[in-house]
XYZ file of C-alpha atoms in Angstrom:
714
model
C -149.913 -49.992 76.886
C -149.484 -53.599 78.029
C -146.095 -53.761 76.277
C -144.939 -50.602 78.056
C -145.901 -52.076 81.434
C -144.098 -55.293 80.549
C -141.001 -53.320 79.636
C -141.025 -51.505 82.985
C -141.375 -54.831 84.808
C -138.464 -56.355 82.881
C -136.335 -53.267 83.495
C -137.205 -53.415 87.201
C -136.248 -57.084 87.497
C -132.954 -56.548 85.651
C -132.139 -53.447 87.678
C -132.894 -55.302 90.918
C -130.676 -58.242 90.008
C -127.810 -55.980 88.953
C -128.231 -53.918 92.159
C -128.104 -57.070 94.261
C -124.970 -58.259 92.449
C -123.053 -55.112 93.326
C -124.745 -54.299 96.656
C -123.927 -57.715 98.126
C -120.541 -57.826 96.407
C -121.384 -61.090 94.673
C -118.541 -60.468 92.265
C -116.101 -61.663 94.950
C -117.385 -65.195 94.325
C -116.581 -64.931 90.630
C -112.825 -64.632 91.049
C -110.167 -67.212 90.358
C -108.820 -66.779 93.906
C -112.170 -67.618 95.523
C -112.808 -70.594 93.252
C -109.311 -71.910 93.923
C -109.759 -71.518 97.690
C -113.024 -73.464 97.618
C -111.976 -76.058 95.067
C -111.716 -78.972 97.508
C -115.196 -78.264 98.923
C -116.597 -77.952 95.401
C -114.990 -81.219 94.374
C -116.541 -83.059 97.362
C -119.975 -81.563 96.719
C -119.705 -82.368 93.006
C -118.870 -86.003 93.701
C -122.006 -86.325 95.846
C -124.357 -84.194 93.700
C -123.082 -84.173 90.136
C -126.292 -83.259 88.247
C -127.345 -80.654 90.796
C -123.882 -79.039 90.798
C -123.871 -78.778 87.000
C -127.408 -77.366 87.028
C -126.528 -74.717 89.665
C -123.355 -73.800 87.789
C -125.207 -73.437 84.481
C -127.960 -71.401 86.155
C -125.433 -68.950 87.609
C -123.602 -68.773 84.260
C -126.856 -68.080 82.389
C -127.819 -65.283 84.805
C -124.358 -63.664 84.636
C -124.370 -63.771 80.822
C -127.995 -62.699 80.430
C -127.416 -59.650 82.661
C -124.059 -58.870 80.960
C -122.348 -58.951 84.360
C -118.564 -59.257 84.715
C -117.276 -62.751 85.430
C -118.101 -64.860 82.356
C -114.419 -65.503 81.602
C -113.740 -66.640 85.173
C -116.854 -68.810 85.073
C -115.538 -70.473 81.903
C -112.155 -71.193 83.498
C -113.973 -72.422 86.598
C -115.989 -74.831 84.465
C -112.785 -76.542 83.394
C -111.362 -76.514 86.908
C -114.534 -77.994 88.485
C -115.813 -80.434 85.893
C -112.891 -81.277 83.647
C -112.580 -80.654 79.918
C -115.538 -82.446 78.318
C -118.213 -81.978 80.967
C -117.095 -78.364 81.434
C -117.152 -77.786 77.665
C -120.744 -79.004 77.339
C -121.941 -77.069 80.399
C -120.242 -73.815 79.416
C -121.200 -74.097 75.749
C -124.919 -74.415 76.421
C -125.013 -72.042 79.400
C -123.139 -69.282 77.563
C -125.318 -69.612 74.466
C -128.579 -69.638 76.442
C -127.441 -66.616 78.463
C -126.343 -64.781 75.335
C -129.699 -65.470 73.678
C -131.559 -64.157 76.729
C -129.478 -60.958 76.624
C -130.233 -60.763 72.895
C -133.983 -61.098 73.535
C -134.008 -58.552 76.370
C -132.184 -56.009 74.181
C -134.640 -56.671 71.364
C -137.689 -56.393 73.639
C -136.598 -53.188 75.350
C -134.751 -51.233 72.683
C -135.133 -52.484 69.109
C -138.402 -50.713 68.281
C -137.099 -47.425 69.663
C -133.713 -47.662 67.916
C -135.177 -48.698 64.567
C -137.881 -46.037 64.807
C -135.449 -43.234 65.621
C -132.512 -44.255 63.414
C -134.269 -46.442 60.833
C -133.157 -44.338 57.860
C -129.532 -44.426 58.948
C -129.705 -48.151 59.694
C -131.071 -49.219 56.315
C -127.693 -50.338 55.039
C -126.921 -52.076 58.353
C -130.245 -53.918 58.301
C -129.693 -54.911 54.678
C -126.235 -56.173 55.542
C -127.576 -58.202 58.473
C -130.304 -59.669 56.298
C -127.710 -60.606 53.692
C -124.725 -61.687 55.787
C -125.894 -61.493 59.401
C -125.193 -65.129 60.262
C -121.710 -65.072 58.784
C -120.935 -61.703 60.378
C -122.063 -62.989 63.790
C -120.013 -66.156 63.282
C -116.961 -63.988 62.530
C -117.426 -62.028 65.744
C -117.910 -65.215 67.767
C -114.870 -66.894 66.259
C -112.593 -63.840 66.447
C -114.018 -61.685 69.263
C -113.197 -58.152 68.136
C -115.747 -56.862 70.650
C -116.737 -58.313 74.055
C -119.409 -60.988 73.739
C -121.915 -59.086 75.899
C -121.714 -56.116 73.475
C -122.356 -58.448 70.534
C -125.392 -59.918 72.310
C -126.944 -56.522 72.973
C -126.193 -54.974 69.568
C -127.419 -57.994 67.603
C -130.705 -57.752 69.486
C -131.295 -54.391 67.786
C -131.020 -55.912 64.299
C -133.499 -58.039 62.278
C -131.441 -61.231 62.889
C -133.729 -64.154 63.763
C -133.510 -65.536 67.325
C -133.069 -69.166 66.291
C -130.287 -68.244 63.897
C -128.594 -66.170 66.603
C -128.675 -69.126 68.998
C -127.380 -71.653 66.460
C -124.555 -69.458 65.155
C -123.530 -68.492 68.698
C -123.501 -72.132 69.816
C -121.227 -73.169 66.957
C -119.160 -69.970 66.754
C -118.230 -69.873 70.455
C -117.402 -73.582 70.690
C -113.753 -73.369 69.663
C -113.016 -70.451 71.972
C -114.902 -72.152 74.799
C -112.751 -75.254 74.359
C -109.543 -73.240 74.685
C -110.696 -71.458 77.860
C -112.166 -74.561 79.495
C -108.936 -76.423 78.762
C -106.980 -73.613 80.396
C -109.299 -73.928 83.396
C -108.546 -77.644 83.753
C -104.853 -76.831 84.011
C -105.348 -74.031 86.507
C -107.482 -76.411 88.553
C -104.485 -78.755 88.860
C -102.091 -76.005 89.941
C -100.790 -76.815 93.423
C -97.718 -74.550 93.721
C -95.830 -71.780 91.968
C -93.640 -74.391 90.301
C -96.728 -75.731 88.558
C -96.811 -72.607 86.409
C -93.973 -74.170 84.399
C -95.763 -77.459 83.787
C -96.240 -78.445 80.113
C -100.036 -78.474 80.470
C -100.195 -74.926 81.816
C -97.759 -73.656 79.174
C -99.706 -75.374 76.376
C -102.989 -73.913 77.608
C -101.636 -70.375 77.634
C -100.050 -70.878 74.216
C -103.477 -71.948 72.942
C -105.031 -68.826 74.477
C -102.445 -66.699 72.685
C -102.566 -68.285 69.247
C -106.279 -69.110 69.142
C -107.304 -65.706 67.699
C -104.698 -66.103 64.952
C -105.828 -69.629 64.100
C -109.485 -68.608 64.258
C -108.855 -65.658 61.960
C -107.116 -67.902 59.433
C -109.989 -70.388 59.571
C -112.433 -67.527 59.121
C -110.573 -66.289 56.039
C -110.766 -69.783 54.546
C -114.498 -70.004 55.278
C -115.094 -66.561 53.773
C -113.174 -67.522 50.657
C -115.152 -70.734 50.269
C -118.396 -68.809 50.554
C -117.512 -66.045 48.103
C -115.812 -68.259 45.504
C -118.196 -71.244 45.633
C -119.749 -70.482 42.222
C -116.411 -70.039 40.443
C -113.757 -72.430 39.197
C -110.229 -71.369 40.086
C -107.617 -71.952 37.357
C -104.806 -74.381 38.129
C -102.206 -71.898 36.879
C -102.168 -68.189 36.016
C -100.781 -65.981 33.248
C -100.041 -63.180 35.724
C -99.534 -62.562 39.403
C -101.445 -59.305 39.155
C -103.412 -57.338 36.567
C -104.293 -53.663 37.037
C -107.255 -52.258 35.113
C -106.789 -48.558 34.381
C -103.539 -46.685 33.706
C -104.134 -43.632 35.842
C -102.116 -42.867 38.956
C -103.402 -45.885 40.931
C -102.943 -48.369 38.096
C -99.512 -47.072 37.117
C -98.151 -47.177 40.661
C -99.662 -50.627 41.305
C -98.076 -52.008 38.151
C -94.740 -50.350 38.923
C -94.622 -51.846 42.426
C -95.581 -55.288 41.134
C -92.850 -55.215 38.516
C -90.320 -53.879 41.035
C -90.811 -56.971 43.232
C -90.414 -59.225 40.163
C -94.071 -60.267 39.830
C -95.490 -60.839 36.381
C -97.801 -57.875 35.919
C -100.159 -56.655 33.204
C -101.688 -53.182 32.917
C -104.845 -52.741 30.822
C -105.914 -49.323 29.527
C -108.702 -48.690 27.006
C -107.910 -45.020 26.359
C -104.846 -42.922 27.191
C -101.974 -43.775 29.525
C -101.765 -41.450 32.509
C -105.504 -41.320 33.107
C -107.368 -38.166 34.090
C -104.442 -36.564 35.905
C -102.233 -36.365 32.828
C -104.819 -35.863 30.127
C -107.773 -33.946 31.593
C -106.988 -33.104 35.212
C -103.937 -32.069 37.183
C -101.453 -31.456 34.353
C -103.627 -29.471 31.902
C -105.322 -27.457 34.635
C -102.021 -26.419 36.194
C -100.649 -25.512 32.754
C -103.666 -23.270 32.103
C -103.482 -21.771 35.601
C -99.809 -20.936 35.021
C -100.538 -19.122 31.753
C -103.367 -17.196 33.403
C -101.088 -16.263 36.301
C -98.444 -14.884 33.949
C -101.119 -12.663 32.428
C -102.183 -11.528 35.900
C -98.561 -10.594 36.672
C -98.485 -8.518 33.507
C -101.602 -6.703 34.658
C -99.811 -6.032 37.974
C -96.700 -4.664 36.261
C -96.764 -1.378 38.169
C -96.394 -3.267 41.474
C -92.995 -4.470 40.252
C -91.731 -1.123 38.974
C -92.773 -1.447 35.339
C -95.030 0.718 33.252
C -98.308 -0.975 32.596
C -98.619 -2.554 29.196
C -101.108 -4.726 27.398
C -100.147 -8.310 26.676
C -101.488 -9.617 23.408
C -102.242 -13.300 23.212
C -104.147 -15.836 21.196
C -106.445 -18.018 23.292
C -105.945 -20.936 20.906
C -102.173 -20.717 21.429
C -102.646 -20.743 25.205
C -104.729 -23.910 24.915
C -102.178 -25.384 22.543
C -99.503 -24.783 25.201
C -101.602 -26.929 27.527
C -101.375 -29.791 25.038
C -97.648 -29.196 24.686
C -97.214 -29.549 28.448
C -99.180 -32.799 28.385
C -96.959 -34.130 25.596
C -93.814 -33.302 27.616
C -95.126 -35.203 30.654
C -96.488 -38.134 28.613
C -93.203 -40.107 28.467
C -93.316 -40.496 32.264
C -96.535 -42.518 31.886
C -95.943 -44.025 28.460
C -96.372 -47.615 27.322
C -92.687 -47.740 26.397
C -91.546 -46.690 29.866
C -93.711 -49.207 31.682
C -92.749 -51.999 29.339
C -89.110 -51.164 30.048
C -89.910 -51.539 33.753
C -91.202 -55.067 33.164
C -94.942 -54.342 32.929
C -96.912 -55.851 30.067
C -99.178 -53.061 28.841
C -102.343 -54.110 27.011
C -104.395 -51.538 25.097
C -108.013 -52.594 25.084
C -111.265 -52.725 27.025
C -111.176 -55.113 29.987
C -114.085 -57.166 31.247
C -113.805 -59.209 34.438
C -115.546 -62.540 33.843
C -114.474 -64.349 37.031
C -112.382 -63.488 40.088
C -109.312 -64.754 38.188
C -110.199 -64.127 34.551
C -110.265 -60.987 32.409
C -111.394 -60.771 28.832
C -109.565 -58.217 26.676
C -109.352 -57.902 22.892
C -111.151 -61.222 22.458
C -108.660 -63.096 24.639
C -109.042 -64.388 28.190
C -106.134 -63.929 30.570
C -105.835 -65.393 34.061
C -104.365 -63.732 37.130
C -104.090 -64.452 40.839
C -105.063 -60.882 41.719
C -106.885 -57.971 40.101
C -106.552 -54.295 41.007
C -109.425 -52.083 39.893
C -108.076 -48.609 39.144
C -110.704 -47.300 36.747
C -110.871 -43.785 38.209
C -113.842 -41.443 38.002
C -115.605 -39.139 35.544
C -117.299 -35.745 35.876
C -120.747 -35.953 37.445
C -123.392 -34.279 35.300
C -126.517 -33.342 37.281
C -129.982 -33.855 35.748
C -130.690 -30.220 34.829
C -133.678 -29.670 32.583
C -132.599 -28.546 29.111
C -128.924 -29.369 29.603
C -129.081 -31.720 26.646
C -129.860 -28.730 24.396
C -126.336 -27.340 24.739
C -122.887 -28.777 24.215
C -121.781 -28.410 27.817
C -118.170 -28.510 28.983
C -116.639 -30.659 31.720
C -113.096 -31.131 32.959
C -112.840 -33.847 30.286
C -113.511 -31.763 27.189
C -112.827 -28.159 28.207
C -109.278 -28.621 26.900
C -110.634 -28.958 23.370
C -111.667 -25.275 23.376
C -109.811 -23.100 20.887
C -112.197 -20.146 20.855
C -112.403 -18.209 24.090
C -115.890 -18.086 25.647
C -117.008 -14.498 26.021
C -119.562 -15.356 28.714
C -118.767 -18.502 30.674
C -120.898 -20.044 33.401
C -119.037 -22.350 35.792
C -121.423 -24.568 37.690
C -119.708 -25.651 40.914
C -117.687 -24.013 43.674
C -115.336 -26.851 44.555
C -111.629 -27.065 43.703
C -112.057 -27.795 39.965
C -114.742 -25.165 39.473
C -112.815 -22.536 41.430
C -109.504 -23.137 39.673
C -111.031 -22.924 36.188
C -113.204 -19.949 37.168
C -110.176 -17.850 38.040
C -108.080 -19.062 35.082
C -110.750 -18.189 32.476
C -111.530 -14.881 34.183
C -107.869 -13.887 34.051
C -107.761 -14.794 30.371
C -110.591 -12.344 29.743
C -113.830 -14.327 29.862
C -116.814 -12.879 31.716
C -117.218 -15.659 34.259
C -120.218 -16.346 36.461
C -119.571 -18.998 39.104
C -122.666 -20.660 40.533
C -122.723 -22.701 43.744
C -125.843 -23.939 45.522
C -124.070 -24.010 48.924
C -123.704 -20.803 50.973
C -120.047 -20.488 49.936
C -117.520 -21.657 47.397
C -114.819 -24.056 48.628
C -117.007 -25.010 51.586
C -114.650 -27.825 52.641
C -112.238 -25.157 53.831
C -112.559 -22.870 56.832
C -114.932 -19.964 56.384
C -112.146 -17.363 56.470
C -110.295 -19.102 53.623
C -113.450 -19.561 51.533
C -114.489 -15.925 52.009
C -110.983 -14.706 51.171
C -110.950 -16.584 47.843
C -114.484 -15.472 47.027
C -113.537 -11.837 47.622
C -110.419 -12.291 45.472
C -112.602 -13.642 42.653
C -114.945 -10.661 42.905
C -111.978 -8.259 42.757
C -110.885 -9.972 39.541
C -114.320 -9.526 37.972
C -115.921 -12.899 38.643
C -119.664 -12.859 39.326
C -119.879 -15.292 42.253
C -123.421 -16.481 42.958
C -123.649 -18.655 46.063
C -126.897 -20.129 47.353
C -128.095 -20.496 43.756
C -129.618 -23.776 42.569
C -129.431 -24.476 38.811
C -132.900 -25.469 37.633
C -133.157 -25.226 33.854
C -131.381 -24.227 30.641
C -133.457 -22.372 28.075
C -132.240 -21.982 24.480
C -133.911 -19.414 22.222
C -132.160 -19.181 18.866
C -128.549 -18.365 19.657
C -129.430 -17.103 23.120
C -128.684 -19.485 26.010
C -129.864 -18.848 29.539
C -129.435 -20.701 32.821
C -132.377 -20.367 35.192
C -131.392 -20.594 38.880
C -133.380 -20.371 42.068
C -132.178 -18.079 44.844
C -134.209 -17.474 48.008
C -137.267 -18.801 46.194
C -136.884 -16.362 43.287
C -135.737 -17.158 39.703
C -132.416 -15.737 38.499
C -131.444 -15.761 34.807
C -127.830 -15.853 33.583
C -127.005 -15.603 29.899
C -123.986 -17.546 28.668
C -122.065 -18.697 25.628
C -120.512 -21.775 27.262
C -121.314 -23.653 30.456
C -118.783 -25.713 32.388
C -120.135 -28.429 34.698
C -117.831 -28.913 37.697
C -120.017 -30.245 40.523
C -118.029 -33.337 41.435
C -116.943 -36.690 40.085
C -118.509 -40.144 39.977
C -116.541 -43.394 40.238
C -116.317 -45.610 37.141
C -117.813 -48.866 38.409
C -119.887 -50.114 35.482
C -119.265 -51.641 32.094
C -116.386 -53.970 32.922
C -117.995 -56.837 34.797
C -118.366 -55.781 38.423
C -122.160 -56.006 38.393
C -122.222 -59.487 36.877
C -119.518 -60.722 39.214
C -121.218 -59.393 42.336
C -118.559 -56.944 43.505
C -120.269 -54.717 46.075
C -120.741 -51.010 45.438
C -120.889 -48.622 48.411
C -123.719 -46.117 48.929
C -121.513 -43.250 47.769
C -121.081 -44.991 44.399
C -117.512 -46.203 44.843
C -116.404 -49.827 45.052
C -116.842 -51.118 48.605
C -113.451 -51.986 50.101
C -112.128 -53.073 53.497
C -109.189 -51.413 55.321
C -106.817 -53.491 53.177
C -108.482 -52.178 49.971
C -109.960 -55.607 49.219
C -113.425 -55.932 47.724
C -115.789 -58.668 48.879
C -113.608 -60.883 46.649
C -110.316 -60.885 48.605
C -108.149 -61.249 45.465
C -109.815 -58.252 43.784
C -108.530 -54.991 45.231
C -109.222 -51.384 44.438
C -107.283 -48.097 44.487
C -107.765 -44.492 43.439
C -110.928 -42.480 42.755
C -112.960 -45.639 42.154
C -112.288 -46.674 45.765
C -112.506 -43.266 47.474
C -112.841 -41.761 50.003
C -110.405 -39.149 48.641
C -110.206 -38.239 44.965
C -106.672 -36.940 44.660
C -103.855 -38.169 42.448
C -101.491 -38.410 45.394
C -103.915 -40.498 47.474
C -104.464 -42.776 44.468
C -100.732 -43.439 44.348
C -100.687 -43.854 48.129
C -103.475 -46.437 48.002
C -101.788 -48.217 45.105
C -98.834 -49.223 47.290
C -101.173 -50.906 49.784
C -103.280 -52.507 47.070
C -100.269 -53.954 45.244
C -98.489 -55.200 48.373
C -101.668 -56.712 49.832
C -102.469 -58.360 46.494
C -99.047 -59.947 46.115
C -98.126 -60.653 49.746
C -101.436 -60.542 51.619
C -101.329 -64.286 52.264
C -98.334 -63.642 54.521
C -98.804 -60.089 55.771
C -101.472 -57.449 55.083
C -101.275 -53.690 55.615
C -104.184 -51.398 56.438
C -104.161 -48.284 54.302
C -103.074 -45.246 56.312
C -105.267 -42.145 55.953
C -103.934 -40.418 59.072
C -102.222 -37.553 57.227
C -103.920 -36.624 53.938
C -102.940 -33.264 52.399
C -104.513 -31.409 49.489
C -104.479 -28.024 47.809
C -106.704 -25.863 45.625
C -104.582 -24.051 43.052
C -106.352 -20.741 43.021
C -104.294 -17.561 43.447
C -103.618 -17.427 46.318
C -103.461 -21.184 46.834
C -105.276 -22.880 49.702
C -103.380 -25.876 51.103
C -104.538 -28.109 53.879
C -103.499 -31.119 55.964
C -105.304 -32.678 58.913
C -108.153 -30.926 60.721
C -109.400 -27.448 60.085
C -111.420 -25.423 62.587
C -114.794 -26.376 61.098
C -114.066 -30.100 61.374
C -112.608 -29.800 64.874
C -115.773 -28.056 66.061
C -118.064 -30.594 64.357
C -116.163 -33.500 65.917
C -115.892 -31.882 69.350
C -112.091 -31.997 69.312
C -110.482 -29.404 71.630
C -107.842 -27.280 69.930
C -105.852 -24.060 70.001
C -105.250 -21.832 66.980
C -101.968 -20.183 66.083
C -102.171 -17.803 63.141
C -99.301 -16.092 61.373
C -100.088 -13.397 58.813
C -97.841 -13.714 55.747
C -97.945 -9.934 55.140
C -95.239 -9.768 57.822
C -92.833 -12.096 55.954
C -89.810 -10.457 54.303
C -89.721 -12.704 51.225
C -93.449 -12.284 50.622
C -93.032 -8.509 50.823
C -90.099 -8.621 48.377
C -92.189 -10.705 45.966
C -95.252 -8.434 46.339
C -97.125 -11.516 47.520
C -97.574 -10.360 51.120
C -101.056 -11.720 51.682
C -102.575 -14.797 53.267
C -101.799 -16.680 56.453
C -100.633 -19.874 58.115
C -103.133 -21.318 60.569
C -102.019 -24.188 62.810
C -104.334 -26.182 65.079
C -102.643 -27.789 68.087
C -103.682 -29.727 71.165
C -104.459 -27.316 74.034
C -101.236 -26.531 75.870
C -99.212 -28.814 73.587
C -97.234 -28.315 70.388
C -98.732 -31.430 68.738
C -100.108 -30.443 65.335
C -103.723 -31.419 64.608
C -104.033 -29.650 61.279
C -102.769 -26.795 59.149
C -104.374 -24.488 56.593
C -102.191 -22.173 54.521
C -103.585 -19.445 52.279
C -100.948 -17.781 50.135
C -98.563 -18.004 47.206
C -96.976 -21.464 46.900
C -99.036 -22.713 49.853
C -99.036 -26.221 48.312
C -95.218 -26.257 48.538
C -94.876 -24.585 51.933
C -97.213 -27.058 53.643
C -94.900 -30.016 52.925
C -93.004 -29.339 56.165
C -96.185 -29.742 58.195
C -97.120 -32.937 56.348
C -93.756 -34.427 57.313
C -94.136 -33.156 60.880
C -97.598 -34.670 61.357
C -96.615 -37.980 59.783
C -93.642 -38.338 62.111
C -95.044 -36.776 65.288
C -92.889 -33.639 65.126
C -94.288 -30.666 67.021
C -93.966 -26.904 66.615
C -91.029 -26.705 69.023
C -88.856 -28.719 66.648
C -90.002 -26.713 63.635
C -89.012 -23.573 65.556
C -85.602 -25.116 66.270
C -84.988 -25.916 62.586
C -82.894 -23.496 60.510
C -84.865 -22.123 57.568
C -83.100 -20.348 54.699
C -83.597 -16.584 54.655
C -85.399 -15.117 52.830
C -87.889 -17.792 51.773
C -91.639 -18.279 51.900
C -91.003 -21.453 53.930
C -89.888 -19.222 56.808
C -93.585 -18.656 57.439
C -93.654 -22.114 59.045
C -90.964 -21.117 61.525
C -92.694 -17.802 62.157
C -95.936 -19.623 62.943
C -94.047 -21.902 65.342
C -92.505 -18.826 66.936
C -95.938 -17.279 67.315
C -97.104 -20.441 69.110
C -94.063 -20.327 71.396
C -94.698 -16.698 72.233
C -98.298 -17.455 73.169
C -97.135 -20.324 75.403
C -94.237 -18.548 77.089
C -93.744 -19.631 80.758
C -94.685 -16.267 82.296
C -93.954 -17.194 85.938
C -90.542 -18.572 85.039
C -89.755 -15.438 83.009
C -90.670 -13.271 85.997
C -88.113 -15.123 88.113
C -85.544 -14.868 85.314
C -86.160 -11.117 85.150
C -85.485 -10.871 88.899
C -82.308 -12.905 88.442
C -81.031 -10.526 85.755
C -81.914 -7.499 87.907
C -80.012 -8.982 90.843
C -76.976 -9.775 88.685
C -76.801 -6.165 87.441
C -76.357 -4.975 91.025
C -74.349 -7.789 92.652
């Protein structure tokens, strides 16, 4: 109770002081014009009362800073103008730090308990980070002020950072910046006429103001490096400029870029070149989907004017075709190809033993930079009894040569949905189980429902809202026990495929021992430049997240390689502004940018333009007249916020929108682009035309109609 009363008193005092500041327009006295106009009077008073003047100045500065009022920058410049460089530096340094600490304490007293109590669970990682690196983080913000100082004061008060440490770090961290501003103030104090603007002192002061953040940032990078590398000995020379660990999409592209710019590059792979995409992911799944689609076309023969017939096939031969496709693609990712490009490929298991050293095949190699591209693996949930069966994942499903009669697919995401439909079309009795209310829940509800209904039409038993609890094996009988609405549901199966997501490969090659940080989601923690907490160790692909697509892995690899090799001169933040993806069901679901669900969640205003593909001539001719193009735009504008396409070849058709969004092209320009007739890509132009029709200038058209009527009778 006493603390609550104290809080109300403090709030009242602060509110009163802030009210007085604005009510009496005290801000007019904290302007450069006012200080300049009164400079002679100040100088005379200062000469007669030096200690008192400094004390009054510091008192005002402390109050302004403690209350987070505007004017601290002008006060700093004024300190240089009134007292000169060294006296002004001391006065401003202590006054600003004392004021900042008071603001810190007020924020802590009034708000910390409430904030931590309400958001404590969400702030666990923040609190842990402050406890671990709070002083250095605060020093970074003081040295390179990304946010205004008053915001830093208030926010830091909500954290567990100790008051004494806050004061000390602030005193030291703000000193360099204070020097630059006070020095600028001394020069402005000597300005007598407009011509003085061109004096060397003024020019130098403004140059310092401009380059100080750059210098401070460089100093900060050096200090960070010293802190992170203090327990390691850096080699005097290196075997390589860059080593990539993992020969999936991210590792291959990183190595290719490094070799292309004439760096000495090594690529280490312990298993197969090409990674998951070539061997267990994109390539085999699309090969199987294609075979299954050909069979579905045969079953639709009457739609194309043929008499229905039964297609005989051997499941083992279909799966062998998958391996044949992999073997045809393999040369693109082979050791021989990358060696011909100038990459030294090492087959073996890598272990990082220092920021610059990697142990492989009993040898230690040195490198200036390391790129972690170790990918991800299927996540296997802890289901009771799962260890009693030889379950399938996207890694080993390709080893099947005998078709499962009854297949359970656990998971309703892209991988689970693609394989569900493929096996169902090949003749397996497939039950797809998803604990969420829908399959493909990342997509809009209309798209998810459409695919679910398509699956049901093709004989798939789709069970949403079902949580897998236990596998029971009795002799040759295997059953999955699920929970639905509190009731048990039993599903018998011959094979079970686990497709509930993927987990980044972050263990077993030295990251733990080295101290590379792992994010809460299980991926390697990286900054916007894809650097780990060791700046010379970068990361790309599934192991880095946040997207687990082959094309984003390759996209990240460019940034990782360039930042590794040239980051000392120029760094590039990875660009996630336009990320497309597709689920290769039939029909396909392709997406780029926002969908309606995300726009609503984020409170982003939008308009929807929808074109139904059943109206498209080429789709009708192909008997694929189903699906739609949905475009989200800014209200009243043709700027594209996101696109979802459901239909045949949606993953190809959407490329035009990806290009448009990346380059700021709106629907008007898509409408004005000639599209070949008849093609499925015309659906993009039709959607743009639909948008134009809905945004027709009605008033202008009414006047145009009157003009035409008048011209018919003139």
